[in-house]
Structures are given as C-alpha cells and as structure tokens.
mmCIF file of C-alpha atoms in Angstrom:
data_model
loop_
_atom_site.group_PDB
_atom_site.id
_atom_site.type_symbol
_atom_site.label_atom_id
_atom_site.label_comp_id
_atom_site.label_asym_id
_atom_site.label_seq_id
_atom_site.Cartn_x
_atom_site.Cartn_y
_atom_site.Cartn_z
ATOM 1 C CA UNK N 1 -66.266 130.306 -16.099
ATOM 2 C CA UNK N 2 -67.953 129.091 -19.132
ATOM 3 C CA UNK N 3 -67.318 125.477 -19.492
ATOM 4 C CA UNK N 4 -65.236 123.729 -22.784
ATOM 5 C CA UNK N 5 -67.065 121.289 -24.222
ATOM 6 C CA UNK N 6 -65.928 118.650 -26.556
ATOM 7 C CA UNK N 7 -66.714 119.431 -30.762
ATOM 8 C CA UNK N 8 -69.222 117.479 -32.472
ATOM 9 C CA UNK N 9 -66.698 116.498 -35.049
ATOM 10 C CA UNK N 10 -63.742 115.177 -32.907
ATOM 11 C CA UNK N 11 -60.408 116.186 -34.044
ATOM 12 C CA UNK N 12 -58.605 113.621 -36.384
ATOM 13 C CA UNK N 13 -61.755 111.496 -36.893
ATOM 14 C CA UNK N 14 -61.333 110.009 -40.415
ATOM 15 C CA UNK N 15 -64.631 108.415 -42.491
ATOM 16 C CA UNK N 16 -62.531 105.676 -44.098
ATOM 17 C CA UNK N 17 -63.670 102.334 -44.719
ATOM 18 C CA UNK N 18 -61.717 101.040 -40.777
ATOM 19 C CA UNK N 19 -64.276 104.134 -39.693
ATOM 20 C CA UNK N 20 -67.444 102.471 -41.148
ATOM 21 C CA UNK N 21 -66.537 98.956 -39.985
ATOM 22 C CA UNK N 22 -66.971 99.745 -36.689
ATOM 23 C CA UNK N 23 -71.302 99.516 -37.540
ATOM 24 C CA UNK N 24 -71.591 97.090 -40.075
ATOM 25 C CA UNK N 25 -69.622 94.284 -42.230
ATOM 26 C CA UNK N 26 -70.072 96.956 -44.985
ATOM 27 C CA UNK N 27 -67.067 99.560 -45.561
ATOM 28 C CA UNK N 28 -68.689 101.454 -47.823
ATOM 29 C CA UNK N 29 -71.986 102.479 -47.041
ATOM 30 C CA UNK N 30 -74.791 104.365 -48.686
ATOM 31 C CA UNK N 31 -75.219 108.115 -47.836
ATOM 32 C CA UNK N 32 -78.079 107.320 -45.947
ATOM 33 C CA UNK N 33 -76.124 104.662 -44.014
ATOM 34 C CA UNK N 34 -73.230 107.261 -43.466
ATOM 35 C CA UNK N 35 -75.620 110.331 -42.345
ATOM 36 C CA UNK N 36 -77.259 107.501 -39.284
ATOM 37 C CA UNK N 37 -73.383 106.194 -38.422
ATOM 38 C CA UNK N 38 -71.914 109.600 -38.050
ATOM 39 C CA UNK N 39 -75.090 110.691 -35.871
ATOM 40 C CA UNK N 40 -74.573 107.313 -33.899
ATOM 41 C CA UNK N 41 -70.990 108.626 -33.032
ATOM 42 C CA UNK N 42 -72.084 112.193 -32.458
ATOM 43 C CA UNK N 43 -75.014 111.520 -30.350
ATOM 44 C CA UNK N 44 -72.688 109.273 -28.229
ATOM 45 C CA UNK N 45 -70.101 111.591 -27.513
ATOM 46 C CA UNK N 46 -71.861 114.841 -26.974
ATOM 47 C CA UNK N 47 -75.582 113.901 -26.497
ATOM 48 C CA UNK N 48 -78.720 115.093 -27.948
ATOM 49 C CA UNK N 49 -79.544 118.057 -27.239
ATOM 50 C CA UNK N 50 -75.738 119.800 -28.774
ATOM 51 C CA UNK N 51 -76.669 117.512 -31.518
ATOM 52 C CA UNK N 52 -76.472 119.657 -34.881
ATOM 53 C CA UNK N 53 -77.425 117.982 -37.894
ATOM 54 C CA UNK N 54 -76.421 120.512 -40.351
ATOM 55 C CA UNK N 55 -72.715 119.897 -38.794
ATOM 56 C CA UNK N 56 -73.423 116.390 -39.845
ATOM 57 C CA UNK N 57 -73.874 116.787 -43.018
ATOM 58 C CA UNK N 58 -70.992 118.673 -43.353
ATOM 59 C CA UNK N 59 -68.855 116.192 -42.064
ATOM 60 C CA UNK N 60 -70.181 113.270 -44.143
ATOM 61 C CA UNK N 61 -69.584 115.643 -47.246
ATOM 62 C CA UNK N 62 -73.683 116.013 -48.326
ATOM 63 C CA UNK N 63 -76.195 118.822 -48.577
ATOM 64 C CA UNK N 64 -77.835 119.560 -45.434
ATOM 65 C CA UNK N 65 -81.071 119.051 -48.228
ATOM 66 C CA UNK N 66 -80.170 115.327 -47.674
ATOM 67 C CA UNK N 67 -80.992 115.030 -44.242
ATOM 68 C CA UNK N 68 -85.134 115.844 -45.138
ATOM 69 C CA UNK N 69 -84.489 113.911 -48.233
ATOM 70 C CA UNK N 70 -83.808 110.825 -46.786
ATOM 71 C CA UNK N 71 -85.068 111.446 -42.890
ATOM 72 C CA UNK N 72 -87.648 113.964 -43.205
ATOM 73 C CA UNK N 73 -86.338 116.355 -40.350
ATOM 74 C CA UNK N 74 -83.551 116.498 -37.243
ATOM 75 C CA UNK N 75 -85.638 114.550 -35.034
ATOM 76 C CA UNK N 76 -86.997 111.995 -37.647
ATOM 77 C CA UNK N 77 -83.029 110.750 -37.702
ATOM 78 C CA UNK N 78 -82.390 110.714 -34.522
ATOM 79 C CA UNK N 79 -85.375 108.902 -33.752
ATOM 80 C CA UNK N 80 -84.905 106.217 -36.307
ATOM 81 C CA UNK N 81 -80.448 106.205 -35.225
ATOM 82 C CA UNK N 82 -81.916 105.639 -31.782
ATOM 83 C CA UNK N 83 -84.209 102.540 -33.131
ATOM 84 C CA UNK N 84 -80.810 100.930 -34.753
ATOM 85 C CA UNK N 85 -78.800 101.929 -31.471
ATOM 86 C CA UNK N 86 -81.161 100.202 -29.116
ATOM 87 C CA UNK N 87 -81.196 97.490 -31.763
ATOM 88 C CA UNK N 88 -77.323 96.886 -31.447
ATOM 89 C CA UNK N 89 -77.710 96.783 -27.688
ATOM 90 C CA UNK N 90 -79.868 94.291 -27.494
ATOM 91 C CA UNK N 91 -77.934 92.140 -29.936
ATOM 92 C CA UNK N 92 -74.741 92.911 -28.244
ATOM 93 C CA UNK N 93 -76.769 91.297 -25.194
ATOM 94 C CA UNK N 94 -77.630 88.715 -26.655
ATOM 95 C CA UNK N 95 -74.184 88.084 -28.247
ATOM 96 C CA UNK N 96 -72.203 88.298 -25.248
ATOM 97 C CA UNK N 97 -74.781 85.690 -23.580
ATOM 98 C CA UNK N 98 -74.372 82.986 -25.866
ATOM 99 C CA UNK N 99 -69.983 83.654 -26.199
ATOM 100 C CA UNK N 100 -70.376 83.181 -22.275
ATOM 101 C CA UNK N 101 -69.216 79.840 -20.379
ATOM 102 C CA UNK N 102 -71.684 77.224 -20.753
ATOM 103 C CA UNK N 103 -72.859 78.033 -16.323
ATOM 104 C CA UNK N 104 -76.055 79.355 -15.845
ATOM 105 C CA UNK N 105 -74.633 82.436 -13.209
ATOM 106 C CA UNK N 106 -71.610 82.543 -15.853
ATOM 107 C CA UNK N 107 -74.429 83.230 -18.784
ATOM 108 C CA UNK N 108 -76.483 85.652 -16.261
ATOM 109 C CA UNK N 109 -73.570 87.580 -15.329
ATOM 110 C CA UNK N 110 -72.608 88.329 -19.140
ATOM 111 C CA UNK N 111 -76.209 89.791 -19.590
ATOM 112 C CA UNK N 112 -76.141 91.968 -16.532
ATOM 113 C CA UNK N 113 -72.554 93.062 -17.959
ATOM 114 C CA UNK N 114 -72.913 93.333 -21.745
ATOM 115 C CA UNK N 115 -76.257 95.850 -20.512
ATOM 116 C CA UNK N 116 -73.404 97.921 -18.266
ATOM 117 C CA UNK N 117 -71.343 97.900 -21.103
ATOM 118 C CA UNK N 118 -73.263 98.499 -23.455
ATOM 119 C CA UNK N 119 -75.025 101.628 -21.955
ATOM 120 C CA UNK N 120 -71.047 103.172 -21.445
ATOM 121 C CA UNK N 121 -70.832 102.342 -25.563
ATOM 122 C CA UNK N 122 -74.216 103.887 -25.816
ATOM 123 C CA UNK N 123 -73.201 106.960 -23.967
ATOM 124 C CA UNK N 124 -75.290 109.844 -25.038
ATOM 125 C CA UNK N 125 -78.182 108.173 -26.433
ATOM 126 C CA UNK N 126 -78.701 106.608 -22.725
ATOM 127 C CA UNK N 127 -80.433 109.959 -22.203
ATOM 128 C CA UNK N 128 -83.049 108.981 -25.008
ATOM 129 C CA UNK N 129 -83.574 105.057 -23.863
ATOM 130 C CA UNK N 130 -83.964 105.844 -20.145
ATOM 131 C CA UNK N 131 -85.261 109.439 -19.774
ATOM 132 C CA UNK N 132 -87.328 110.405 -23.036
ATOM 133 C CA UNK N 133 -89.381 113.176 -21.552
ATOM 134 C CA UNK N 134 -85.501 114.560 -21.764
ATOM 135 C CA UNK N 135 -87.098 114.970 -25.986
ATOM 136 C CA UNK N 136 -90.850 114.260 -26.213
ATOM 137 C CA UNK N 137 -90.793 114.976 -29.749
ATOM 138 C CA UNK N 138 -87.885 112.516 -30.217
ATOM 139 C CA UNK N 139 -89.620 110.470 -28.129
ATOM 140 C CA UNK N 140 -93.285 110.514 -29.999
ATOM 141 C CA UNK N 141 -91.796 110.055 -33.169
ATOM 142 C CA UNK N 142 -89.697 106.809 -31.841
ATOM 143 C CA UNK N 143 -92.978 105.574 -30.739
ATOM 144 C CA UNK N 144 -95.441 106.504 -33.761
ATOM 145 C CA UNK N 145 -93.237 105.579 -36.600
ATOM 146 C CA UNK N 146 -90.806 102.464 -34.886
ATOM 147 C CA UNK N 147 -92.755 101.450 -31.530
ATOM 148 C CA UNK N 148 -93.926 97.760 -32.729
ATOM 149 C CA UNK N 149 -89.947 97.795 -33.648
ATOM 150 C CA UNK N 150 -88.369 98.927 -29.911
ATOM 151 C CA UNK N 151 -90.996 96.445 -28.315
ATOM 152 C CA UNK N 152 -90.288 93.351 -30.118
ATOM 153 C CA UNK N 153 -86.644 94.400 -29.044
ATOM 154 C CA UNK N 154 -87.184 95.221 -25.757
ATOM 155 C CA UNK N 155 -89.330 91.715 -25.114
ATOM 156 C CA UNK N 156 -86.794 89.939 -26.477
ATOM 157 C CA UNK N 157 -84.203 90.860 -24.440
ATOM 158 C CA UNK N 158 -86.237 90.684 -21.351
ATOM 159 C CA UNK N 159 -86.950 87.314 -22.522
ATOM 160 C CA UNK N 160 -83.721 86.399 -22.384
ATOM 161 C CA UNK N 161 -82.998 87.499 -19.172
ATOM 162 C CA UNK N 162 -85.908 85.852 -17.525
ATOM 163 C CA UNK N 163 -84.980 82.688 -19.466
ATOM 164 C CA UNK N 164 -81.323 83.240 -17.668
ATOM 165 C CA UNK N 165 -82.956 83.889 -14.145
ATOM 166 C CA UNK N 166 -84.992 80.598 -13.891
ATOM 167 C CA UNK N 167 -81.958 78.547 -15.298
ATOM 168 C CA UNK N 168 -79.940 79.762 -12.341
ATOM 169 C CA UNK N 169 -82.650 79.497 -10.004
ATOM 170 C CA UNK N 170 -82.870 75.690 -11.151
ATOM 171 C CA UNK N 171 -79.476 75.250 -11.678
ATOM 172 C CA UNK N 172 -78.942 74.635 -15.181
ATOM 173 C CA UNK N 173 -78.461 75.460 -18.487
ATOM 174 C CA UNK N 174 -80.929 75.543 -21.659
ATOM 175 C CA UNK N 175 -81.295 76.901 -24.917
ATOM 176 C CA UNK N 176 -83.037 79.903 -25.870
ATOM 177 C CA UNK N 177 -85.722 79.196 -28.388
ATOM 178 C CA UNK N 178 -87.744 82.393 -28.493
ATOM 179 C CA UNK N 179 -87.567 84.593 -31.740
ATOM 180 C CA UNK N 180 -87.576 88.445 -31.910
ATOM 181 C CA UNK N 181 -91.482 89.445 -32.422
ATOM 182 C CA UNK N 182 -92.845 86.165 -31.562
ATOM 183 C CA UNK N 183 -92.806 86.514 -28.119
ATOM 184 C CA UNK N 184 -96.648 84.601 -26.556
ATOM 185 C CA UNK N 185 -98.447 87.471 -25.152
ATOM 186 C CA UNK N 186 -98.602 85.135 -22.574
ATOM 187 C CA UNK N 187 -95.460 84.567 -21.788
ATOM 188 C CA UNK N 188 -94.184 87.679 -18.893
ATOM 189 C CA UNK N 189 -97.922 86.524 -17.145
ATOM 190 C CA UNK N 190 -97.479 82.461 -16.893
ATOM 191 C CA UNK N 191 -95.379 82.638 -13.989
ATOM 192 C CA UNK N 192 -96.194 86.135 -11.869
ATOM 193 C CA UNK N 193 -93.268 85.134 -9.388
ATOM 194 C CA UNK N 194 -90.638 84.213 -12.211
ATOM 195 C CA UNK N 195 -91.367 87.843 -14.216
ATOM 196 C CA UNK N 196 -91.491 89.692 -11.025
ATOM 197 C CA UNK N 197 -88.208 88.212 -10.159
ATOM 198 C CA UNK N 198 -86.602 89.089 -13.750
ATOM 199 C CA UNK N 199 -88.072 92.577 -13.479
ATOM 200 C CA UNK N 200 -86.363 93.743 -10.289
ATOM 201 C CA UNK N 201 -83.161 91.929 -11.523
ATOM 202 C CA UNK N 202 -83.381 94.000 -14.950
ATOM 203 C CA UNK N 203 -84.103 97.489 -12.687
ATOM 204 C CA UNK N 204 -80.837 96.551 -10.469
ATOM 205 C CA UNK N 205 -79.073 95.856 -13.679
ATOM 206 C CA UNK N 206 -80.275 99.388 -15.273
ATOM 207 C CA UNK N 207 -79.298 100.974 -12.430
ATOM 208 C CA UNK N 208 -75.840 100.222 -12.548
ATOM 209 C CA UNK N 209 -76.235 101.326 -16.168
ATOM 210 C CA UNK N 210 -77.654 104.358 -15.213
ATOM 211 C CA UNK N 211 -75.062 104.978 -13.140
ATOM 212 C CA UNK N 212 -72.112 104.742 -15.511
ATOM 213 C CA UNK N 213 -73.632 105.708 -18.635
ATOM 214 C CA UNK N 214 -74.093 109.266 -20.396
ATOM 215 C CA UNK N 215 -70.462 109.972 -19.489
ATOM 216 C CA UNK N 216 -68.214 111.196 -22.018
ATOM 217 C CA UNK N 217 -65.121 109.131 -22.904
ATOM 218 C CA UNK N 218 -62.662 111.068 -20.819
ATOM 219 C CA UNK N 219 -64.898 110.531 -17.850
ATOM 220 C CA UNK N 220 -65.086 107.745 -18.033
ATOM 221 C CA UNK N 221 -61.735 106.683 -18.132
ATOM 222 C CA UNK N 222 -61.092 108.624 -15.116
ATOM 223 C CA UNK N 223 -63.550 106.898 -13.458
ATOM 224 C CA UNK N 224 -62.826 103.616 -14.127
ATOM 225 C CA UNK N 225 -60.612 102.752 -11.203
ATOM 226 C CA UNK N 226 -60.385 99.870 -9.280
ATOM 227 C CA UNK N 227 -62.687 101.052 -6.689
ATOM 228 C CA UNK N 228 -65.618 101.405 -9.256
ATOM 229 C CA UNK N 229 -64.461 98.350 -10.977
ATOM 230 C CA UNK N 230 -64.846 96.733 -7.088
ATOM 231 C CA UNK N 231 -68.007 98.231 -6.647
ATOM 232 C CA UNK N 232 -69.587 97.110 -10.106
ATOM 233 C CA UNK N 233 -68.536 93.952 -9.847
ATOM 234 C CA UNK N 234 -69.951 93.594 -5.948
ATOM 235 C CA UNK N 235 -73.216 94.758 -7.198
ATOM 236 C CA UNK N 236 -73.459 92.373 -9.840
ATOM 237 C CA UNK N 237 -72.085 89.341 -7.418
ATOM 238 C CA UNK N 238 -75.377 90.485 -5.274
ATOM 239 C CA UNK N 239 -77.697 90.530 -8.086
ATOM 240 C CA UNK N 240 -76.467 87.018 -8.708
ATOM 241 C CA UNK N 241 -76.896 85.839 -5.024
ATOM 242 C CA UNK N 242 -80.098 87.417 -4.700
ATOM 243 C CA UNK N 243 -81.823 84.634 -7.451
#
C-alpha cells in the first residue's frame, strides 16, 4: 500500500502579510526573505529530503533561476534556512527563560521546555540539527560557510543553561551577562563538575526533544494526550530533582 504523504504546498496556505508575520516584524519581505520563510515552513512539515526547491519557487511566484541567484544551489538554502532556524531556537530559549517566574527551577524548567517545544516547532529540520550525516552535503556546507555562526549560537545557549543549573544548585537567582560570540574560551573548563553537570542535563533535555520532534502536525496532535503530557512533564520534574 503505497503511503499518502502530505504536499509540499499545503492546501489553503496563503503568502499574505498575517503569513509573513509569523518570521519577522516585517510583512512584506524581500524575495530572498520569502524564498528562506517558505522553505522554513516546507522543511518543517515534510522534511528534507521531499524538499523540492523548484516547487518553492513556484509557490513564492519567482523563477526557479532565483534560487542560484540569490542561494547558489538547493543545498546552499537549506543550509543557510537551517542557520536562521537554529538561530530562532535558541532565541526562543532564551526568550521563554527570561518571561519565566523570577525561581531558579521555575527559569530552568522554561529552558528544558522552550528546547521541547521548540524542536516540535522545528519539526523537520530536527533531522538536520541532531542527525546531519542524515545530509553530509547539507551538513558541510552549514559548517564551511556558517560554522563560527551555529557555534556562537550553540555556546550561548549552553551558557545559559549552565548559568540556570548552578543558580538552582545554589538556590538563587542571577542575571545573565554573557553575550552571543563572546563566550571566554575558558568558560565550559573553569568548573569540570558544573559543565559536566549542564551537559548531561542538556542530553536528557534533547532527548525528550528527540523524542517528540520530526513529527508531522497531525501526529502530533494525536499524540499529545495526557499520558505523554504526564510523561514529559515527569521527565522534566526528574531532570529538575536530579541538580
């Protein structure tokens, strides 16, 4: 039986100005702006590798000439779409930290949830953050041309999190001072037992992320019953307690 997957362009999807507000404060965007927004959607939805980028253009109304006009190739988009994805995530983190209750658990839990919730959001494109062997070229070209970019990001946000950890373990609650790219080198090494700590918390955390992203949206409204909302919520109450 061959399986029905869902279309790249969804049925009644409309690119109107309440469409492009949903990825910046900007409702009309450039071309180039529109091309990486409508492959954030796509991506999401159906994943990478059903990915077609001529359909793309198609929907957004350009020549598929555009896409090596402005990107260079397929891949060259959706490795620079997956830079400002990954960028959104960590700010989403980051965001939902600082709206949290002034506690330190309070603060910690809204990390480990805005990273569960944000990998459900990220849907397809978890498949490129966690498993990029899943598209080495993808993958190379994230690296060559934005890797400085996705580390600065990804220190930052592990930053964070360790910052969160020791507040909890000392029972309090501090600002967070450090800016993206100016991380100390030495910063993850000054306290071994601190950073191993925040490591294992973050892999626990991922894991849970793991778990419930790549799904597609009708998945994952079936699955979000009270028994998975039970067992997310236990996990992260034992994440917490294990600080």
């Amino acid at each position: 039986m061959v399986p029905v997957l869902d279309p790249q362009t969804p049925p009644g999807r409309v690119l109107d100005e309440k469409y492009w507000l949903q990825f910046s404060d900007n409702p009309n965007p450039s071309t180039r702006e529109k091309m990486m927004f409508v492959t954030v959607d796509d991506v999401a939805r159906i994943g990478p590798n059903s990915f077609n980028a001529v359909t793309m253009c198609t929907e957004v109304g350009v020549s598929d000439g555009l896409l090596n006009f402005h990107f260079g190739s397929r891949n060259e988009l959706l490795a620079e779409t997956l830079v400002w994805v990954y960028t959104r995530f960590v700010n989403d983190v980051a965001q939902a930290v600082e709206a949290a209750k002034p506690e330190a658990e309070a603060r910690l839990r809204a990390w480990i949830t805005a990273v569960h919730q944000g990998f459900i959001t990220m849907g397809g494109w978890g498949v490129l953050v966690n498993y990029p062997v899943a598209s080495r070229e993808v993958a190379y070209l994230t690296e060559k041309q934005h890797g400085d970019e996705v580390v600065d990001q990804a220190e930052i946000n592990l930053a964070l999190l360790q910052h969160l950890v020791a507040d909890v373990k000392k029972k309090r609650v501090t600002e967070f001072t450090l800016e993206l790219g100016k991380i100390p080198k030495t910063y993850f090494i000054k306290n071994p037992s601190l950073t191993s700590l925040t490591v294992s918390i973050a892999l626990s955390a991922s894991g849970l992320a793991v778990w419930h992203g790549g799904r597609s949206q009708g998945q994952a409204k079936r699955e979000g019953s009270p028994l998975d909302r039970m067992v997310t919520k236990s996990h992260i109450d034992r994440i917490i307690k294990s600080i």
